[in-house]
Structure formats: C-alpha cells, structure tokens
CSV table of N, CA and C in Angstrom, one decimal:
chain,number,residue,atom,x,y,z
A,1,MET,N,17.4,-21.9,-7.2
A,1,MET,CA,17.8,-21.3,-6.0
A,1,MET,C,18.6,-20.0,-6.3
A,2,ARG,N,19.4,-20.0,-7.3
A,2,ARG,CA,20.3,-18.8,-7.6
A,2,ARG,C,19.5,-17.6,-7.9
A,3,PRO,N,18.4,-17.6,-8.6
A,3,PRO,CA,17.6,-16.4,-8.8
A,3,PRO,C,17.0,-15.9,-7.5
A,4,ALA,N,16.7,-16.7,-6.6
A,4,ALA,CA,16.1,-16.3,-5.3
A,4,ALA,C,17.2,-15.5,-4.5
A,5,VAL,N,18.4,-16.0,-4.6
A,5,VAL,CA,19.5,-15.4,-3.8
A,5,VAL,C,19.8,-14.0,-4.5
A,6,SER,N,19.8,-13.9,-5.8
A,6,SER,CA,20.0,-12.6,-6.5
A,6,SER,C,18.9,-11.6,-6.1
A,7,LEU,N,17.6,-12.1,-6.0
A,7,LEU,CA,16.5,-11.3,-5.7
A,7,LEU,C,16.7,-10.7,-4.3
A,8,LEU,N,17.1,-11.6,-3.4
A,8,LEU,CA,17.3,-11.2,-2.0
A,8,LEU,C,18.4,-10.1,-1.9
A,9,LEU,N,19.4,-10.3,-2.7
A,9,LEU,CA,20.5,-9.3,-2.6
A,9,LEU,C,20.1,-8.0,-3.3
A,10,LEU,N,19.2,-8.0,-4.2
A,10,LEU,CA,18.7,-6.8,-4.9
A,10,LEU,C,17.7,-6.1,-4.1
A,11,ALA,N,16.9,-6.7,-3.2
A,11,ALA,CA,15.8,-6.1,-2.4
A,11,ALA,C,16.3,-4.9,-1.6
A,12,PRO,N,17.4,-4.9,-0.9
A,12,PRO,CA,17.8,-3.7,-0.1
A,12,PRO,C,18.1,-2.6,-1.0
A,13,VAL,N,18.7,-2.8,-2.2
A,13,VAL,CA,19.0,-1.7,-3.1
A,13,VAL,C,17.7,-1.1,-3.6
A,14,LEU,N,16.7,-1.9,-3.9
A,14,LEU,CA,15.4,-1.3,-4.3
A,14,LEU,C,14.7,-0.5,-3.2
A,15,LEU,N,14.8,-1.0,-2.0
A,15,LEU,CA,14.2,-0.3,-0.9
A,15,LEU,C,14.9,1.0,-0.6
A,16,LEU,N,16.2,1.0,-0.7
A,16,LEU,CA,17.0,2.2,-0.5
A,16,LEU,C,16.6,3.3,-1.5
A,17,GLY,N,16.4,2.8,-2.8
A,17,GLY,CA,16.1,3.7,-3.9
A,17,GLY,C,14.8,4.4,-3.7
A,18,ALA,N,13.9,3.8,-2.9
A,18,ALA,CA,12.6,4.4,-2.7
A,18,ALA,C,12.6,5.4,-1.5
A,19,CYS,N,13.6,5.5,-0.8
A,19,CYS,CA,13.7,6.4,0.4
A,19,CYS,C,13.5,7.9,0.1
A,20,GLY,N,13.9,8.3,-1.1
A,20,GLY,CA,13.7,9.7,-1.4
A,20,GLY,C,12.4,10.1,-2.0
A,21,ASN,N,11.5,9.1,-2.2
A,21,ASN,CA,10.2,9.4,-2.8
A,21,ASN,C,9.2,9.9,-1.8
A,22,HIS,N,8.2,10.6,-2.3
A,22,HIS,CA,7.1,11.2,-1.4
A,22,HIS,C,5.8,10.6,-1.9
A,23,ASP,N,4.9,10.4,-0.9
A,23,ASP,CA,3.6,10.0,-1.2
A,23,ASP,C,2.9,11.2,-1.7
A,24,ASN,N,2.3,11.1,-2.9
A,24,ASN,CA,1.7,12.3,-3.5
A,24,ASN,C,0.3,12.6,-3.0
A,25,GLY,N,-0.1,11.9,-2.0
A,25,GLY,CA,-1.5,12.1,-1.4
A,25,GLY,C,-2.5,11.1,-2.0
A,26,ALA,N,-2.2,10.5,-3.1
A,26,ALA,CA,-3.1,9.6,-3.7
A,26,ALA,C,-2.6,8.1,-3.4
A,27,GLY,N,-1.6,8.0,-2.6
A,27,GLY,CA,-1.1,6.7,-2.3
A,27,GLY,C,-0.1,6.3,-3.4
A,28,VAL,N,0.3,7.2,-4.3
A,28,VAL,CA,1.3,7.0,-5.3
A,28,VAL,C,2.5,7.7,-4.9
A,29,PHE,N,3.7,7.0,-5.1
A,29,PHE,CA,4.9,7.7,-4.6
A,29,PHE,C,5.6,8.4,-5.8
A,30,SER,N,6.1,9.6,-5.5
A,30,SER,CA,6.7,10.4,-6.6
A,30,SER,C,7.9,11.1,-5.9
A,31,ALA,N,8.9,11.3,-6.7
A,31,ALA,CA,10.1,12.1,-6.2
A,31,ALA,C,9.8,13.6,-6.2
A,32,ASP,N,8.7,14.0,-6.8
A,32,ASP,CA,8.4,15.4,-6.8
A,32,ASP,C,7.5,15.7,-5.6
A,33,PRO,N,8.0,16.5,-4.6
A,33,PRO,CA,7.2,16.8,-3.4
A,33,PRO,C,5.9,17.6,-3.7
A,34,LEU,N,5.8,18.3,-4.8
A,34,LEU,CA,4.6,19.1,-5.0
A,34,LEU,C,3.4,18.4,-5.7
A,35,LEU,N,3.6,17.2,-6.2
A,35,LEU,CA,2.5,16.5,-6.8
A,35,LEU,C,1.6,15.9,-5.8
A,36,GLY,N,0.3,16.1,-5.9
A,36,GLY,CA,-0.6,15.5,-5.0
A,36,GLY,C,-1.7,16.4,-4.6
A,37,CYS,N,-2.4,16.1,-3.6
A,37,CYS,CA,-3.6,16.8,-3.1
A,37,CYS,C,-3.4,17.5,-1.8
A,38,TYR,N,-4.1,18.7,-1.7
A,38,TYR,CA,-3.9,19.6,-0.5
A,38,TYR,C,-5.2,20.1,0.0
A,39,ALA,N,-5.2,20.4,1.3
A,39,ALA,CA,-6.3,21.0,2.0
A,39,ALA,C,-5.8,22.1,3.0
A,40,THR,N,-6.6,23.0,3.4
A,40,THR,CA,-6.2,24.0,4.3
A,40,THR,C,-6.2,23.5,5.7
A,41,HIS,N,-6.6,22.3,6.0
A,41,HIS,CA,-6.5,21.7,7.3
A,41,HIS,C,-6.2,20.2,7.1
A,42,ALA,N,-5.4,19.6,7.9
A,42,ALA,CA,-5.0,18.2,7.8
A,42,ALA,C,-6.2,17.2,7.7
A,43,ARG,N,-7.3,17.6,8.3
A,43,ARG,CA,-8.4,16.7,8.4
A,43,ARG,C,-9.5,17.0,7.4
A,44,LYS,N,-9.3,18.0,6.5
A,44,LYS,CA,-10.3,18.3,5.5
A,44,LYS,C,-10.1,17.5,4.3
A,45,PRO,N,-11.1,17.3,3.5
A,45,PRO,CA,-10.9,16.6,2.2
A,45,PRO,C,-10.1,17.5,1.2
A,46,ALA,N,-9.5,16.9,0.2
A,46,ALA,CA,-8.7,17.6,-0.8
A,46,ALA,C,-9.4,18.8,-1.4
A,47,GLU,N,-8.8,20.0,-1.4
A,47,GLU,CA,-9.4,21.2,-2.0
A,47,GLU,C,-8.7,21.5,-3.3
A,48,PHE,N,-7.5,21.1,-3.5
A,48,PHE,CA,-6.8,21.3,-4.8
A,48,PHE,C,-5.8,20.2,-4.9
A,49,ARG,N,-5.4,20.0,-6.2
A,49,ARG,CA,-4.3,19.0,-6.5
A,49,ARG,C,-3.4,19.6,-7.5
A,50,ILE,N,-2.2,19.1,-7.5
A,50,ILE,CA,-1.1,19.4,-8.4
A,50,ILE,C,-0.8,18.2,-9.2
A,51,GLU,N,-0.9,18.3,-10.5
A,51,GLU,CA,-0.7,17.2,-11.4
A,51,GLU,C,0.4,17.6,-12.4
A,52,GLN,N,1.0,16.6,-13.0
A,52,GLN,CA,2.0,16.9,-14.1
A,52,GLN,C,1.5,16.1,-15.3
A,53,GLN,N,1.5,16.8,-16.5
A,53,GLN,CA,1.2,16.2,-17.7
A,53,GLN,C,2.1,16.7,-18.8
A,54,GLN,N,2.8,15.8,-19.4
A,54,GLN,CA,3.7,16.2,-20.5
A,54,GLN,C,4.8,17.2,-20.0
A,55,GLY,N,5.2,17.0,-18.8
A,55,GLY,CA,6.3,17.9,-18.3
A,55,GLY,C,5.8,19.2,-17.7
A,56,GLN,N,4.5,19.5,-17.8
A,56,GLN,CA,3.9,20.7,-17.3
A,56,GLN,C,3.1,20.4,-16.0
A,57,TYR,N,3.1,21.4,-15.1
A,57,TYR,CA,2.3,21.3,-13.9
A,57,TYR,C,1.0,22.0,-14.1
A,58,PHE,N,-0.1,21.4,-13.5
A,58,PHE,CA,-1.4,22.0,-13.5
A,58,PHE,C,-2.1,21.9,-12.1
A,59,VAL,N,-2.9,22.9,-11.8
A,59,VAL,CA,-3.7,22.8,-10.6
A,59,VAL,C,-5.1,22.6,-10.9
A,60,SER,N,-5.7,21.7,-10.2
A,60,SER,CA,-7.2,21.5,-10.3
A,60,SER,C,-7.8,21.8,-8.9
A,61,PHE,N,-9.0,22.4,-8.9
A,61,PHE,CA,-9.7,22.7,-7.7
A,61,PHE,C,-10.9,21.8,-7.6
A,62,ASN,N,-11.2,21.4,-6.4
A,62,ASN,CA,-12.4,20.5,-6.1
A,62,ASN,C,-13.5,21.4,-5.8
A,63,ARG,N,-14.4,21.5,-6.8
A,63,ARG,CA,-15.6,22.4,-6.7
A,63,ARG,C,-16.9,21.5,-6.8
A,64,ASP,N,-17.6,21.4,-5.7
A,64,ASP,CA,-18.9,20.6,-5.7
A,64,ASP,C,-18.6,19.2,-6.1
A,65,GLU,N,-17.5,18.6,-5.5
A,65,GLU,CA,-17.2,17.2,-5.7
A,65,GLU,C,-16.7,16.9,-7.1
A,66,GLN,N,-16.4,17.9,-7.9
A,66,GLN,CA,-15.8,17.8,-9.2
A,66,GLN,C,-14.5,18.4,-9.3
A,67,TRP,N,-13.5,17.8,-9.9
A,67,TRP,CA,-12.2,18.4,-10.1
A,67,TRP,C,-12.2,19.2,-11.4
A,68,GLN,N,-11.9,20.5,-11.2
A,68,GLN,CA,-11.8,21.4,-12.4
A,68,GLN,C,-10.4,21.9,-12.6
A,69,ARG,N,-9.8,21.5,-13.7
A,69,ARG,CA,-8.4,21.9,-13.9
A,69,ARG,C,-8.3,23.2,-14.5
A,70,GLU,N,-7.4,24.0,-14.0
A,70,GLU,CA,-7.1,25.3,-14.6
A,70,GLU,C,-6.4,25.1,-15.9
A,71,PRO,N,-6.7,25.9,-16.9
A,71,PRO,CA,-6.1,25.7,-18.2
A,71,PRO,C,-4.7,26.1,-18.3
A,72,THR,N,-4.3,27.1,-17.5
A,72,THR,CA,-2.9,27.7,-17.6
A,72,THR,C,-2.0,26.8,-16.8
A,73,ALA,N,-0.9,26.4,-17.4
A,73,ALA,CA,0.1,25.6,-16.7
A,73,ALA,C,0.8,26.5,-15.6
A,74,LEU,N,1.2,25.8,-14.5
A,74,LEU,CA,2.0,26.5,-13.5
A,74,LEU,C,3.5,26.5,-13.9
A,75,GLN,N,4.2,27.5,-13.4
A,75,GLN,CA,5.6,27.6,-13.8
A,75,GLN,C,6.4,27.3,-12.5
A,76,VAL,N,7.5,26.6,-12.8
A,76,VAL,CA,8.5,26.3,-11.7
A,76,VAL,C,9.2,27.6,-11.4
A,77,SER,N,9.2,28.1,-10.2
A,77,SER,CA,9.8,29.4,-9.8
A,77,SER,C,11.3,29.3,-9.7
A,78,SER,N,11.9,30.4,-10.2
A,78,SER,CA,13.4,30.6,-10.0
A,78,SER,C,13.6,31.1,-8.6
A,79,ARG,N,14.8,31.2,-8.1
A,79,ARG,CA,15.1,31.8,-6.8
A,79,ARG,C,14.7,33.2,-6.8
A,80,ALA,N,14.8,34.0,-7.8
A,80,ALA,CA,14.4,35.4,-7.9
A,80,ALA,C,12.9,35.5,-7.7
A,81,ASP,N,12.1,34.6,-8.4
A,81,ASP,CA,10.7,34.6,-8.3
A,81,ASP,C,10.3,34.3,-6.8
A,82,ILE,N,10.9,33.3,-6.2
A,82,ILE,CA,10.6,32.9,-4.8
A,82,ILE,C,10.9,34.1,-3.9
A,83,ALA,N,11.9,34.9,-4.2
A,83,ALA,CA,12.3,36.0,-3.3
A,83,ALA,C,11.2,37.1,-3.4
A,84,ARG,N,10.5,37.1,-4.5
A,84,ARG,CA,9.4,38.1,-4.6
A,84,ARG,C,8.3,37.8,-3.5
A,85,TYR,N,8.1,36.6,-3.2
A,85,TYR,CA,7.1,36.2,-2.2
A,85,TYR,C,7.6,36.1,-0.8
A,86,PHE,N,8.9,35.7,-0.7
A,86,PHE,CA,9.5,35.5,0.6
A,86,PHE,C,10.9,36.2,0.6
A,87,LYS,N,10.8,37.5,0.7
A,87,LYS,CA,12.0,38.4,0.6
A,87,LYS,C,13.2,37.9,1.4
A,88,ASP,N,13.0,37.7,2.7
A,88,ASP,CA,14.1,37.4,3.5
A,88,ASP,C,14.3,35.9,3.7
A,89,ASP,N,13.4,35.1,3.2
A,89,ASP,CA,13.4,33.7,3.5
A,89,ASP,C,13.4,32.8,2.3
A,90,ALA,N,13.8,33.3,1.1
A,90,ALA,CA,13.7,32.5,-0.1
A,90,ALA,C,14.6,31.2,0.0
A,91,ASP,N,15.7,31.3,0.8
A,91,ASP,CA,16.6,30.1,0.9
A,91,ASP,C,15.9,29.0,1.7
A,92,GLN,N,14.7,29.3,2.3
A,92,GLN,CA,14.0,28.2,3.1
A,92,GLN,C,13.0,27.5,2.2
A,93,ILE,N,12.9,27.9,0.9
A,93,ILE,CA,11.9,27.3,0.0
A,93,ILE,C,12.7,26.3,-0.9
A,94,ASP,N,12.2,25.1,-0.9
A,94,ASP,CA,12.8,24.1,-1.8
A,94,ASP,C,12.4,24.2,-3.2
A,95,LYS,N,11.1,24.3,-3.4
A,95,LYS,CA,10.5,24.4,-4.8
A,95,LYS,C,9.2,25.1,-4.7
A,96,ALA,N,8.9,25.8,-5.8
A,96,ALA,CA,7.6,26.5,-5.9
A,96,ALA,C,7.1,26.5,-7.3
A,97,LEU,N,5.7,26.4,-7.3
A,97,LEU,CA,5.0,26.5,-8.6
A,97,LEU,C,4.0,27.7,-8.5
A,98,VAL,N,4.0,28.5,-9.5
A,98,VAL,CA,3.1,29.7,-9.5
A,98,VAL,C,2.4,29.8,-10.8
A,99,ARG,N,1.2,30.4,-10.8
A,99,ARG,CA,0.5,30.7,-12.0
A,99,ARG,C,1.2,31.9,-12.6
A,100,PRO,N,1.5,31.9,-13.9
A,100,PRO,CA,2.2,33.0,-14.5
A,100,PRO,C,1.5,34.4,-14.3
A,101,ASN,N,0.2,34.4,-14.4
A,101,ASN,CA,-0.5,35.7,-14.2
A,101,ASN,C,-1.0,36.0,-12.8
A,102,GLY,N,-0.4,35.2,-11.8
A,102,GLY,CA,-0.7,35.4,-10.4
A,102,GLY,C,-2.0,34.7,-10.0
A,103,GLY,N,-2.3,34.9,-8.7
A,103,GLY,CA,-3.5,34.3,-8.2
A,103,GLY,C,-3.4,32.9,-7.6
A,104,PHE,N,-2.2,32.2,-7.8
A,104,PHE,CA,-2.0,30.9,-7.2
A,104,PHE,C,-0.5,30.6,-7.2
A,105,GLY,N,-0.1,30.0,-6.1
A,105,GLY,CA,1.2,29.5,-5.9
A,105,GLY,C,1.3,28.4,-4.8
A,106,ILE,N,2.1,27.5,-5.0
A,106,ILE,CA,2.4,26.5,-3.9
A,106,ILE,C,3.9,26.4,-3.7
A,107,PHE,N,4.2,26.3,-2.4
A,107,PHE,CA,5.6,26.4,-2.0
A,107,PHE,C,5.9,25.2,-1.1
A,108,HIS,N,7.1,24.5,-1.3
A,108,HIS,CA,7.5,23.4,-0.5
A,108,HIS,C,8.8,23.9,0.3
A,109,PHE,N,8.7,23.8,1.6
A,109,PHE,CA,9.8,24.3,2.4
A,109,PHE,C,11.0,23.3,2.5
A,110,ASN,N,12.2,23.8,2.7
A,110,ASN,CA,13.3,22.9,3.0
A,110,ASN,C,13.1,22.3,4.4
A,111,PRO,N,13.7,21.2,4.7
A,111,PRO,CA,13.7,20.7,6.1
A,111,PRO,C,14.2,21.7,7.1
A,112,GLY,N,13.5,21.8,8.2
A,112,GLY,CA,13.9,22.8,9.3
A,112,GLY,C,13.6,24.2,9.0
A,113,ALA,N,12.8,24.5,8.0
A,113,ALA,CA,12.4,25.9,7.7
A,113,ALA,C,11.6,26.5,8.9
A,114,THR,N,11.8,27.7,9.1
A,114,THR,CA,11.2,28.4,10.3
A,114,THR,C,10.5,29.7,9.9
A,115,LEU,N,9.9,29.7,8.7
A,115,LEU,CA,9.2,31.0,8.2
A,115,LEU,C,8.0,31.3,9.1
A,116,LYS,N,7.8,32.6,9.2
A,116,LYS,CA,6.6,33.1,9.8
A,116,LYS,C,5.3,32.6,9.1
A,117,GLY,N,4.4,32.0,9.8
A,117,GLY,CA,3.2,31.5,9.1
A,117,GLY,C,3.3,30.1,8.8
A,118,LYS,N,4.4,29.4,8.9
A,118,LYS,CA,4.6,28.0,8.6
A,118,LYS,C,4.0,27.2,9.7
A,119,ASP,N,3.1,26.2,9.4
A,119,ASP,CA,2.6,25.3,10.4
A,119,ASP,C,3.6,24.3,10.7
A,120,LYS,N,3.7,24.0,12.0
A,120,LYS,CA,4.7,23.0,12.4
A,120,LYS,C,4.5,21.6,11.8
A,121,ASP,N,3.2,21.3,11.4
A,121,ASP,CA,2.9,20.0,10.9
A,121,ASP,C,2.8,20.0,9.4
A,122,SER,N,3.2,21.0,8.7
A,122,SER,CA,3.2,21.0,7.3
A,122,SER,C,4.4,21.6,6.7
A,123,ASP,N,4.8,21.1,5.5
A,123,ASP,CA,6.0,21.6,4.8
A,123,ASP,C,5.6,22.4,3.6
A,124,TYR,N,4.3,22.8,3.5
A,124,TYR,CA,3.8,23.5,2.4
A,124,TYR,C,3.0,24.8,2.7
A,125,MET,N,3.0,25.7,1.8
A,125,MET,CA,2.2,26.9,1.9
A,125,MET,C,1.7,27.2,0.5
A,126,ALA,N,0.5,27.7,0.5
A,126,ALA,CA,-0.2,28.1,-0.8
A,126,ALA,C,-0.5,29.5,-0.8
A,127,LEU,N,-0.5,30.1,-1.9
A,127,LEU,CA,-1.0,31.5,-2.1
A,127,LEU,C,-2.1,31.4,-3.1
A,128,VAL,N,-3.3,31.8,-2.7
A,128,VAL,CA,-4.5,31.9,-3.5
A,128,VAL,C,-5.1,33.3,-3.5
A,129,LEU,N,-6.1,33.5,-4.3
A,129,LEU,CA,-6.6,34.9,-4.4
A,129,LEU,C,-7.0,35.5,-3.0
A,130,ILE,N,-7.5,34.6,-2.1
A,130,ILE,CA,-8.0,35.2,-0.8
A,130,ILE,C,-6.9,35.3,0.2
A,131,GLY,N,-5.6,34.9,-0.1
A,131,GLY,CA,-4.5,35.0,0.9
A,131,GLY,C,-3.6,33.9,0.8
A,132,ALA,N,-2.7,33.9,1.8
A,132,ALA,CA,-1.7,32.8,1.8
A,132,ALA,C,-1.7,32.1,3.2
A,133,GLY,N,-1.3,30.9,3.2
A,133,GLY,CA,-1.3,30.2,4.5
A,133,GLY,C,-0.8,28.7,4.3
A,134,PRO,N,-0.7,28.0,5.4
A,134,PRO,CA,-0.2,26.6,5.3
A,134,PRO,C,-1.3,25.8,4.7
A,135,VAL,N,-0.8,24.8,4.0
A,135,VAL,CA,-1.7,23.7,3.4
A,135,VAL,C,-1.1,22.4,3.8
A,136,PHE,N,-1.9,21.4,3.8
A,136,PHE,CA,-1.5,20.0,4.2
A,136,PHE,C,-1.7,19.1,3.1
A,137,LYS,N,-0.7,18.2,2.9
A,137,LYS,CA,-0.9,17.1,1.8
A,137,LYS,C,-1.9,16.1,2.4
A,138,VAL,N,-2.9,15.8,1.6
A,138,VAL,CA,-4.0,14.9,2.0
A,138,VAL,C,-4.2,13.9,0.9
A,139,ARG,N,-5.0,12.9,1.2
A,139,ARG,CA,-5.3,11.9,0.2
A,139,ARG,C,-6.3,12.5,-0.8
A,140,CYS,N,-6.1,12.1,-2.1
A,140,CYS,CA,-6.9,12.7,-3.1
A,140,CYS,C,-8.3,12.0,-3.1
A,141,GLY,N,-8.4,10.8,-2.6
A,141,GLY,CA,-9.6,10.0,-2.6
A,141,GLY,C,-10.8,10.8,-2.3
C-alpha cells in the first residue's frame, strides 16, 4: 500500500513538470517550441520539419512524399540576428533558427506578439526563398 500512496503523491509533480512542454507535431512532447512539422496552412500536410541531432538543428522538406534533409545545420539566432529580420519587433520573437547562408528561417513568437503578418492562429513565421509568412505546426504523419 505504501508504494501506491507514494506514487499518488508523485503524480501531480510529474503532471506539473509536463506543463511547459510542447507537442512537436509528431505527438511527441518537447520543451523546444521549434522542433516539429510545419505547413503554410493549418489544414495542409507537413511541408517541412525541424529536427535536432547531436545538439544541431536541421530542416527537412517534404518533396514528393519524401523527407529530404538539408545538409547545413541551422543556427540559433542571437537578438542582433533577429533584429535583422524584425527591426522594430525583435523583442516579440522568442527563438529563431536560420540557415547561415540565408534562404530559410523559422521564428517562434512570444505570447501576445502582435507583429504585422502574424496569423492570429499561429505562433510561428518562416522565411523561405519565395518569401515570408505564417506557418502552422502540424502533425508529421
């Protein structure tokens, strides 16, 4: 009986510890809000995904139902880097990953962010070769 009581007392602590985690889009929870799959519309299938391997971030694009990972690791952006993309609104960005040679970036907004171009139903924006706009976290499946 004693182990059961201990387990019951420990359960709320375990549940509270999970509150800060995010669903990464694959049904797996992660504390990193940028890991997971994204699409340009909430109802579209995943178009790209952000993965972490050995401490480095990589982007993979879904091309013809095949995931193709870009060989160059993404870099975590500093505040100065973020200000290059969002001059007056850098303080509204929580975290950003960009390709060092340009052409791709993903940005996670702070709660309550009000940037121009932000979709009210998404806390993410991506920059790709064809432009920038909101993206939505979706299931990787």
